[in-house]
């Protein structure tokens, strides 16, 4: 059985109970760059560890190969854990891996994780919704096969007062800012970049659409970008030091 498992956003204490149980049972763990490696200490001493981390423009193992590694492991081991940062079905390519197994008649289970789209802003004192400020939030990928794909997002569909969370968007932040200005967001619109969220290395940069590109030079991956009036609540709700 393959367990496509979300490891959460970084803080080891945010791993779900179910995920922890399967990590302890795993015969092999195939894990990503964004997984807190301290989680691996809970695994059996004889567990097989396979690192398949990917960074921008440096895919150590291409996705097609990862799919096959998972499949081959499922033929050999009883408990195969595919461990991913955040949630496997939120821009984690978990569905691609699941479909690959379905096509080969291999059983799998999805173990959701706490997504960084909500938890990282929370650790920065920024709620993604707040009564009287925003009735909705949207999670958008900031990184696709090419910048053209990001440019082709239906930006005009964005609701005027909704919170927007961009995952993996640091490299395309200038494009993102330009598109938001194009749809009518004012230059003074609040936004923040959160790097290494929920961890002891967490860094929060708060600015506006006018200043955030310059501020982004102080940030590094992994980062998320959050845009909306809720960013202003950080002044009162910043609890994580």
mmCIF file of C-alpha atoms in Angstrom:
data_model
loop_
_atom_site.group_PDB
_atom_site.id
_atom_site.type_symbol
_atom_site.label_atom_id
_atom_site.label_comp_id
_atom_site.label_asym_id
_atom_site.label_seq_id
_atom_site.Cartn_x
_atom_site.Cartn_y
_atom_site.Cartn_z
ATOM 1 C CA UNK A 1 0.000 0.000 0.000
ATOM 2 C CA UNK A 2 1.186 3.484 -0.876
ATOM 3 C CA UNK A 3 0.366 6.305 1.535
ATOM 4 C CA UNK A 4 0.490 9.734 -0.103
ATOM 5 C CA UNK A 5 1.078 11.703 3.053
ATOM 6 C CA UNK A 6 1.102 15.399 3.880
ATOM 7 C CA UNK A 7 3.856 16.390 6.300
ATOM 8 C CA UNK A 8 2.441 19.828 7.079
ATOM 9 C CA UNK A 9 4.076 23.239 6.676
ATOM 10 C CA UNK A 10 7.310 22.799 8.640
ATOM 11 C CA UNK A 11 6.649 22.842 12.385
ATOM 12 C CA UNK A 12 7.069 19.203 13.357
ATOM 13 C CA UNK A 13 4.216 19.475 15.870
ATOM 14 C CA UNK A 14 1.796 20.189 13.013
ATOM 15 C CA UNK A 15 2.133 16.660 11.639
ATOM 16 C CA UNK A 16 -1.213 14.891 11.952
ATOM 17 C CA UNK A 17 -1.611 11.889 14.246
ATOM 18 C CA UNK A 18 -2.469 9.676 11.278
ATOM 19 C CA UNK A 19 0.619 10.781 9.371
ATOM 20 C CA UNK A 20 2.815 10.107 12.393
ATOM 21 C CA UNK A 21 1.382 6.600 12.730
ATOM 22 C CA UNK A 22 2.157 5.705 9.138
ATOM 23 C CA UNK A 23 5.653 7.227 9.284
ATOM 24 C CA UNK A 24 6.376 4.904 12.224
ATOM 25 C CA UNK A 25 5.176 1.888 10.200
ATOM 26 C CA UNK A 26 6.898 2.805 6.931
ATOM 27 C CA UNK A 27 9.223 0.348 5.241
ATOM 28 C CA UNK A 28 10.322 3.041 2.793
ATOM 29 C CA UNK A 29 9.835 6.821 2.848
ATOM 30 C CA UNK A 30 10.107 8.792 -0.377
ATOM 31 C CA UNK A 31 10.322 12.416 0.712
ATOM 32 C CA UNK A 32 10.507 15.954 -0.656
ATOM 33 C CA UNK A 33 12.702 18.985 -0.009
ATOM 34 C CA UNK A 34 10.007 20.769 2.010
ATOM 35 C CA UNK A 35 9.623 17.954 4.536
ATOM 36 C CA UNK A 36 11.078 18.684 7.971
ATOM 37 C CA UNK A 37 13.720 15.954 8.167
ATOM 38 C CA UNK A 38 13.213 15.716 11.922
ATOM 39 C CA UNK A 39 10.064 13.767 11.055
ATOM 40 C CA UNK A 40 12.240 10.959 9.731
ATOM 41 C CA UNK A 41 13.549 10.327 13.239
ATOM 42 C CA UNK A 42 10.179 8.746 14.065
ATOM 43 C CA UNK A 43 10.675 6.071 11.398
ATOM 44 C CA UNK A 44 11.961 2.544 12.026
ATOM 45 C CA UNK A 45 15.723 2.111 12.247
ATOM 46 C CA UNK A 46 15.777 -0.047 9.127
ATOM 47 C CA UNK A 47 13.532 2.194 7.033
ATOM 48 C CA UNK A 48 14.696 2.931 3.495
ATOM 49 C CA UNK A 49 14.914 6.687 2.847
ATOM 50 C CA UNK A 50 14.721 8.055 -0.694
ATOM 51 C CA UNK A 51 15.149 11.801 -1.274
ATOM 52 C CA UNK A 52 13.445 13.169 -4.381
ATOM 53 C CA UNK A 53 13.486 16.885 -3.580
ATOM 54 C CA UNK A 54 12.932 19.495 -6.256
ATOM 55 C CA UNK A 55 13.896 23.142 -6.414
ATOM 56 C CA UNK A 56 13.255 25.760 -9.053
ATOM 57 C CA UNK A 57 15.235 24.840 -12.190
ATOM 58 C CA UNK A 58 16.849 21.953 -10.302
ATOM 59 C CA UNK A 59 14.627 18.906 -10.289
ATOM 60 C CA UNK A 60 16.938 16.350 -8.720
ATOM 61 C CA UNK A 61 14.499 13.648 -9.782
ATOM 62 C CA UNK A 62 11.919 14.473 -12.511
ATOM 63 C CA UNK A 63 8.269 13.847 -11.649
ATOM 64 C CA UNK A 64 7.972 10.970 -14.118
ATOM 65 C CA UNK A 65 10.828 9.197 -12.360
ATOM 66 C CA UNK A 66 9.302 9.883 -8.948
ATOM 67 C CA UNK A 67 6.071 8.259 -10.110
ATOM 68 C CA UNK A 68 7.968 5.158 -11.172
ATOM 69 C CA UNK A 69 10.019 5.055 -7.959
ATOM 70 C CA UNK A 70 6.787 5.041 -5.950
ATOM 71 C CA UNK A 71 5.296 2.320 -8.127
ATOM 72 C CA UNK A 72 8.362 0.094 -7.959
ATOM 73 C CA UNK A 73 8.488 0.547 -4.185
ATOM 74 C CA UNK A 74 4.861 -0.578 -3.965
ATOM 75 C CA UNK A 75 5.845 -3.883 -5.588
ATOM 76 C CA UNK A 76 8.548 -4.515 -3.013
ATOM 77 C CA UNK A 77 7.405 -3.023 0.309
ATOM 78 C CA UNK A 78 4.261 -3.397 2.410
ATOM 79 C CA UNK A 79 4.117 0.196 3.666
ATOM 80 C CA UNK A 80 5.297 2.836 1.182
ATOM 81 C CA UNK A 81 5.113 6.408 2.453
ATOM 82 C CA UNK A 82 5.334 9.226 -0.040
ATOM 83 C CA UNK A 83 5.961 12.176 2.272
ATOM 84 C CA UNK A 84 5.243 15.662 0.954
ATOM 85 C CA UNK A 85 5.417 19.115 2.478
ATOM 86 C CA UNK A 86 2.018 20.658 3.211
ATOM 87 C CA UNK A 87 -0.878 18.723 1.703
ATOM 88 C CA UNK A 88 -0.354 16.327 -1.220
ATOM 89 C CA UNK A 89 -3.424 17.612 -3.074
ATOM 90 C CA UNK A 90 -2.624 21.344 -2.779
ATOM 91 C CA UNK A 91 -0.128 21.979 -5.583
ATOM 92 C CA UNK A 92 1.726 18.895 -4.395
ATOM 93 C CA UNK A 93 1.243 16.781 -7.537
ATOM 94 C CA UNK A 94 -0.258 14.118 -5.330
ATOM 95 C CA UNK A 95 -3.080 13.467 -7.779
ATOM 96 C CA UNK A 96 -0.568 12.777 -10.550
ATOM 97 C CA UNK A 97 1.140 10.181 -8.399
ATOM 98 C CA UNK A 98 -2.183 8.654 -7.380
ATOM 99 C CA UNK A 99 -3.318 8.397 -11.015
ATOM 100 C CA UNK A 100 -0.043 6.710 -11.931
ATOM 101 C CA UNK A 101 -0.801 4.050 -9.318
ATOM 102 C CA UNK A 102 -4.427 3.707 -10.417
ATOM 103 C CA UNK A 103 -3.285 3.015 -13.972
ATOM 104 C CA UNK A 104 -1.132 0.172 -12.620
ATOM 105 C CA UNK A 105 -3.768 -1.259 -10.278
ATOM 106 C CA UNK A 106 -1.854 -0.355 -7.133
ATOM 107 C CA UNK A 107 -3.688 0.541 -3.939
ATOM 108 C CA UNK A 108 -3.085 3.879 -2.260
ATOM 109 C CA UNK A 109 -4.401 6.072 0.521
ATOM 110 C CA UNK A 110 -4.345 9.846 0.871
ATOM 111 C CA UNK A 111 -3.343 11.245 4.255
ATOM 112 C CA UNK A 112 -4.033 14.997 4.105
ATOM 113 C CA UNK A 113 -1.626 17.456 5.685
ATOM 114 C CA UNK A 114 -2.037 20.962 7.049
ATOM 115 C CA UNK A 115 -1.525 23.215 4.058
ATOM 116 C CA UNK A 116 0.902 26.110 4.247
ATOM 117 C CA UNK A 117 -1.712 28.271 2.523
ATOM 118 C CA UNK A 118 -3.546 28.672 5.831
ATOM 119 C CA UNK A 119 -1.085 27.684 8.548
ATOM 120 C CA UNK A 120 1.840 29.855 7.471
ATOM 121 C CA UNK A 121 -0.206 33.085 7.450
ATOM 122 C CA UNK A 122 -1.624 32.037 10.839
ATOM 123 C CA UNK A 123 1.895 31.760 12.274
ATOM 124 C CA UNK A 124 2.527 35.263 10.944
ATOM 125 C CA UNK A 125 -0.568 36.596 12.696
ATOM 126 C CA UNK A 126 -2.489 36.918 9.431
ATOM 127 C CA UNK A 127 -5.904 35.219 9.171
ATOM 128 C CA UNK A 128 -6.960 34.387 5.631
ATOM 129 C CA UNK A 129 -10.550 35.409 6.455
ATOM 130 C CA UNK A 130 -11.980 37.923 8.899
ATOM 131 C CA UNK A 131 -15.548 39.104 9.321
ATOM 132 C CA UNK A 132 -15.994 42.596 7.999
ATOM 133 C CA UNK A 133 -12.815 42.459 5.921
ATOM 134 C CA UNK A 134 -13.012 39.494 3.579
ATOM 135 C CA UNK A 135 -15.612 36.761 3.044
ATOM 136 C CA UNK A 136 -13.335 34.474 1.038
ATOM 137 C CA UNK A 137 -9.799 33.529 0.184
ATOM 138 C CA UNK A 138 -8.142 32.092 -2.894
ATOM 139 C CA UNK A 139 -5.053 29.906 -3.177
ATOM 140 C CA UNK A 140 -3.121 30.342 -6.406
ATOM 141 C CA UNK A 141 0.020 28.735 -7.730
ATOM 142 C CA UNK A 142 2.729 31.273 -8.393
ATOM 143 C CA UNK A 143 4.913 28.794 -10.233
ATOM 144 C CA UNK A 144 4.046 26.679 -13.275
ATOM 145 C CA UNK A 145 5.952 25.297 -16.249
ATOM 146 C CA UNK A 146 6.499 28.827 -17.537
ATOM 147 C CA UNK A 147 5.790 32.421 -16.590
ATOM 148 C CA UNK A 148 3.276 32.480 -19.430
ATOM 149 C CA UNK A 149 1.113 30.009 -17.523
ATOM 150 C CA UNK A 150 1.036 32.356 -14.540
ATOM 151 C CA UNK A 151 0.249 35.267 -16.830
ATOM 152 C CA UNK A 152 -2.671 33.305 -18.278
ATOM 153 C CA UNK A 153 -4.406 32.849 -14.920
ATOM 154 C CA UNK A 154 -7.909 34.349 -15.059
ATOM 155 C CA UNK A 155 -6.938 37.376 -13.003
ATOM 156 C CA UNK A 156 -10.201 39.179 -13.753
ATOM 157 C CA UNK A 157 -12.079 36.511 -11.781
ATOM 158 C CA UNK A 158 -10.491 37.619 -8.518
ATOM 159 C CA UNK A 159 -13.039 38.981 -6.078
ATOM 160 C CA UNK A 160 -12.429 42.590 -5.033
ATOM 161 C CA UNK A 161 -11.993 42.036 -1.289
ATOM 162 C CA UNK A 162 -10.841 38.428 -1.106
ATOM 163 C CA UNK A 163 -7.533 37.326 0.367
ATOM 164 C CA UNK A 164 -5.126 35.871 -2.183
ATOM 165 C CA UNK A 165 -2.427 33.393 -1.187
ATOM 166 C CA UNK A 166 0.267 32.618 -3.744
ATOM 167 C CA UNK A 167 2.293 29.463 -3.224
ATOM 168 C CA UNK A 168 5.724 29.171 -4.847
ATOM 169 C CA UNK A 169 5.387 32.665 -6.283
ATOM 170 C CA UNK A 170 8.597 34.378 -5.235
ATOM 171 C CA UNK A 171 10.305 34.018 -8.618
ATOM 172 C CA UNK A 172 7.294 35.533 -10.388
ATOM 173 C CA UNK A 173 6.509 38.257 -7.869
ATOM 174 C CA UNK A 174 6.991 41.121 -10.336
ATOM 175 C CA UNK A 175 4.546 39.498 -12.746
ATOM 176 C CA UNK A 176 2.073 38.831 -9.921
ATOM 177 C CA UNK A 177 2.232 42.448 -8.743
ATOM 178 C CA UNK A 178 1.782 43.756 -12.286
ATOM 179 C CA UNK A 179 -1.282 41.584 -12.822
ATOM 180 C CA UNK A 180 -2.857 42.660 -9.533
ATOM 181 C CA UNK A 181 -2.314 46.313 -10.411
ATOM 182 C CA UNK A 182 -3.797 45.661 -13.856
ATOM 183 C CA UNK A 183 -7.056 44.403 -12.333
ATOM 184 C CA UNK A 184 -7.383 47.499 -10.179
ATOM 185 C CA UNK A 185 -5.633 46.768 -6.908
ATOM 186 C CA UNK A 186 -4.142 50.031 -5.602
ATOM 187 C CA UNK A 187 -0.367 50.332 -5.118
ATOM 188 C CA UNK A 188 -1.039 50.762 -1.384
ATOM 189 C CA UNK A 189 -2.747 47.356 -1.138
ATOM 190 C CA UNK A 190 -1.265 45.332 1.766
ATOM 191 C CA UNK A 191 0.762 42.208 1.174
ATOM 192 C CA UNK A 192 3.360 40.063 2.885
ATOM 193 C CA UNK A 193 6.003 37.475 2.074
ATOM 194 C CA UNK A 194 6.531 34.709 4.593
ATOM 195 C CA UNK A 195 9.669 32.578 4.352
ATOM 196 C CA UNK A 196 10.241 29.297 6.243
ATOM 197 C CA UNK A 197 6.819 29.677 7.807
ATOM 198 C CA UNK A 198 5.950 27.922 11.099
ATOM 199 C CA UNK A 199 9.629 27.229 11.815
ATOM 200 C CA UNK A 200 12.229 28.902 14.014
ATOM 201 C CA UNK A 201 13.643 30.491 10.842
ATOM 202 C CA UNK A 202 10.370 32.186 9.925
ATOM 203 C CA UNK A 203 10.763 35.609 8.308
ATOM 204 C CA UNK A 204 7.868 37.945 7.571
ATOM 205 C CA UNK A 205 8.193 40.902 5.219
ATOM 206 C CA UNK A 206 5.201 43.240 5.194
ATOM 207 C CA UNK A 207 4.644 45.880 2.559
ATOM 208 C CA UNK A 208 2.345 46.965 -0.221
ATOM 209 C CA UNK A 209 2.098 46.158 -3.896
ATOM 210 C CA UNK A 210 4.281 49.204 -4.437
ATOM 211 C CA UNK A 211 7.102 48.008 -2.152
ATOM 212 C CA UNK A 212 6.872 44.211 -2.040
ATOM 213 C CA UNK A 213 9.049 43.517 -5.098
ATOM 214 C CA UNK A 214 11.948 45.384 -3.528
ATOM 215 C CA UNK A 215 11.319 43.667 -0.192
ATOM 216 C CA UNK A 216 11.283 40.281 -1.896
ATOM 217 C CA UNK A 217 15.028 40.542 -2.476
ATOM 218 C CA UNK A 218 15.414 39.753 1.236
ATOM 219 C CA UNK A 219 13.346 36.584 0.924
ATOM 220 C CA UNK A 220 14.199 33.099 -0.288
ATOM 221 C CA UNK A 221 12.390 29.912 -1.118
ATOM 222 C CA UNK A 222 10.236 28.426 0.317
ATOM 223 C CA UNK A 223 8.027 31.491 0.631
ATOM 224 C CA UNK A 224 4.373 32.292 0.273
ATOM 225 C CA UNK A 225 2.854 35.625 -0.710
ATOM 226 C CA UNK A 226 -0.374 36.810 0.876
ATOM 227 C CA UNK A 227 -2.301 39.779 -0.484
ATOM 228 C CA UNK A 228 -5.251 41.488 1.161
ATOM 229 C CA UNK A 229 -6.460 43.795 3.903
ATOM 230 C CA UNK A 230 -6.077 40.958 6.448
ATOM 231 C CA UNK A 231 -2.317 41.567 6.342
ATOM 232 C CA UNK A 232 -2.909 44.678 8.468
ATOM 233 C CA UNK A 233 -4.158 42.477 11.325
ATOM 234 C CA UNK A 234 -0.611 41.241 11.873
ATOM 235 C CA UNK A 235 0.122 44.383 13.907
ATOM 236 C CA UNK A 236 -2.206 43.080 16.630
ATOM 237 C CA UNK A 237 -2.160 39.320 16.037
ATOM 238 C CA UNK A 238 1.561 38.643 15.674
ATOM 239 C CA UNK A 239 2.045 35.903 18.277
ATOM 240 C CA UNK A 240 4.848 33.705 16.959
ATOM 241 C CA UNK A 241 8.305 34.996 17.759
#
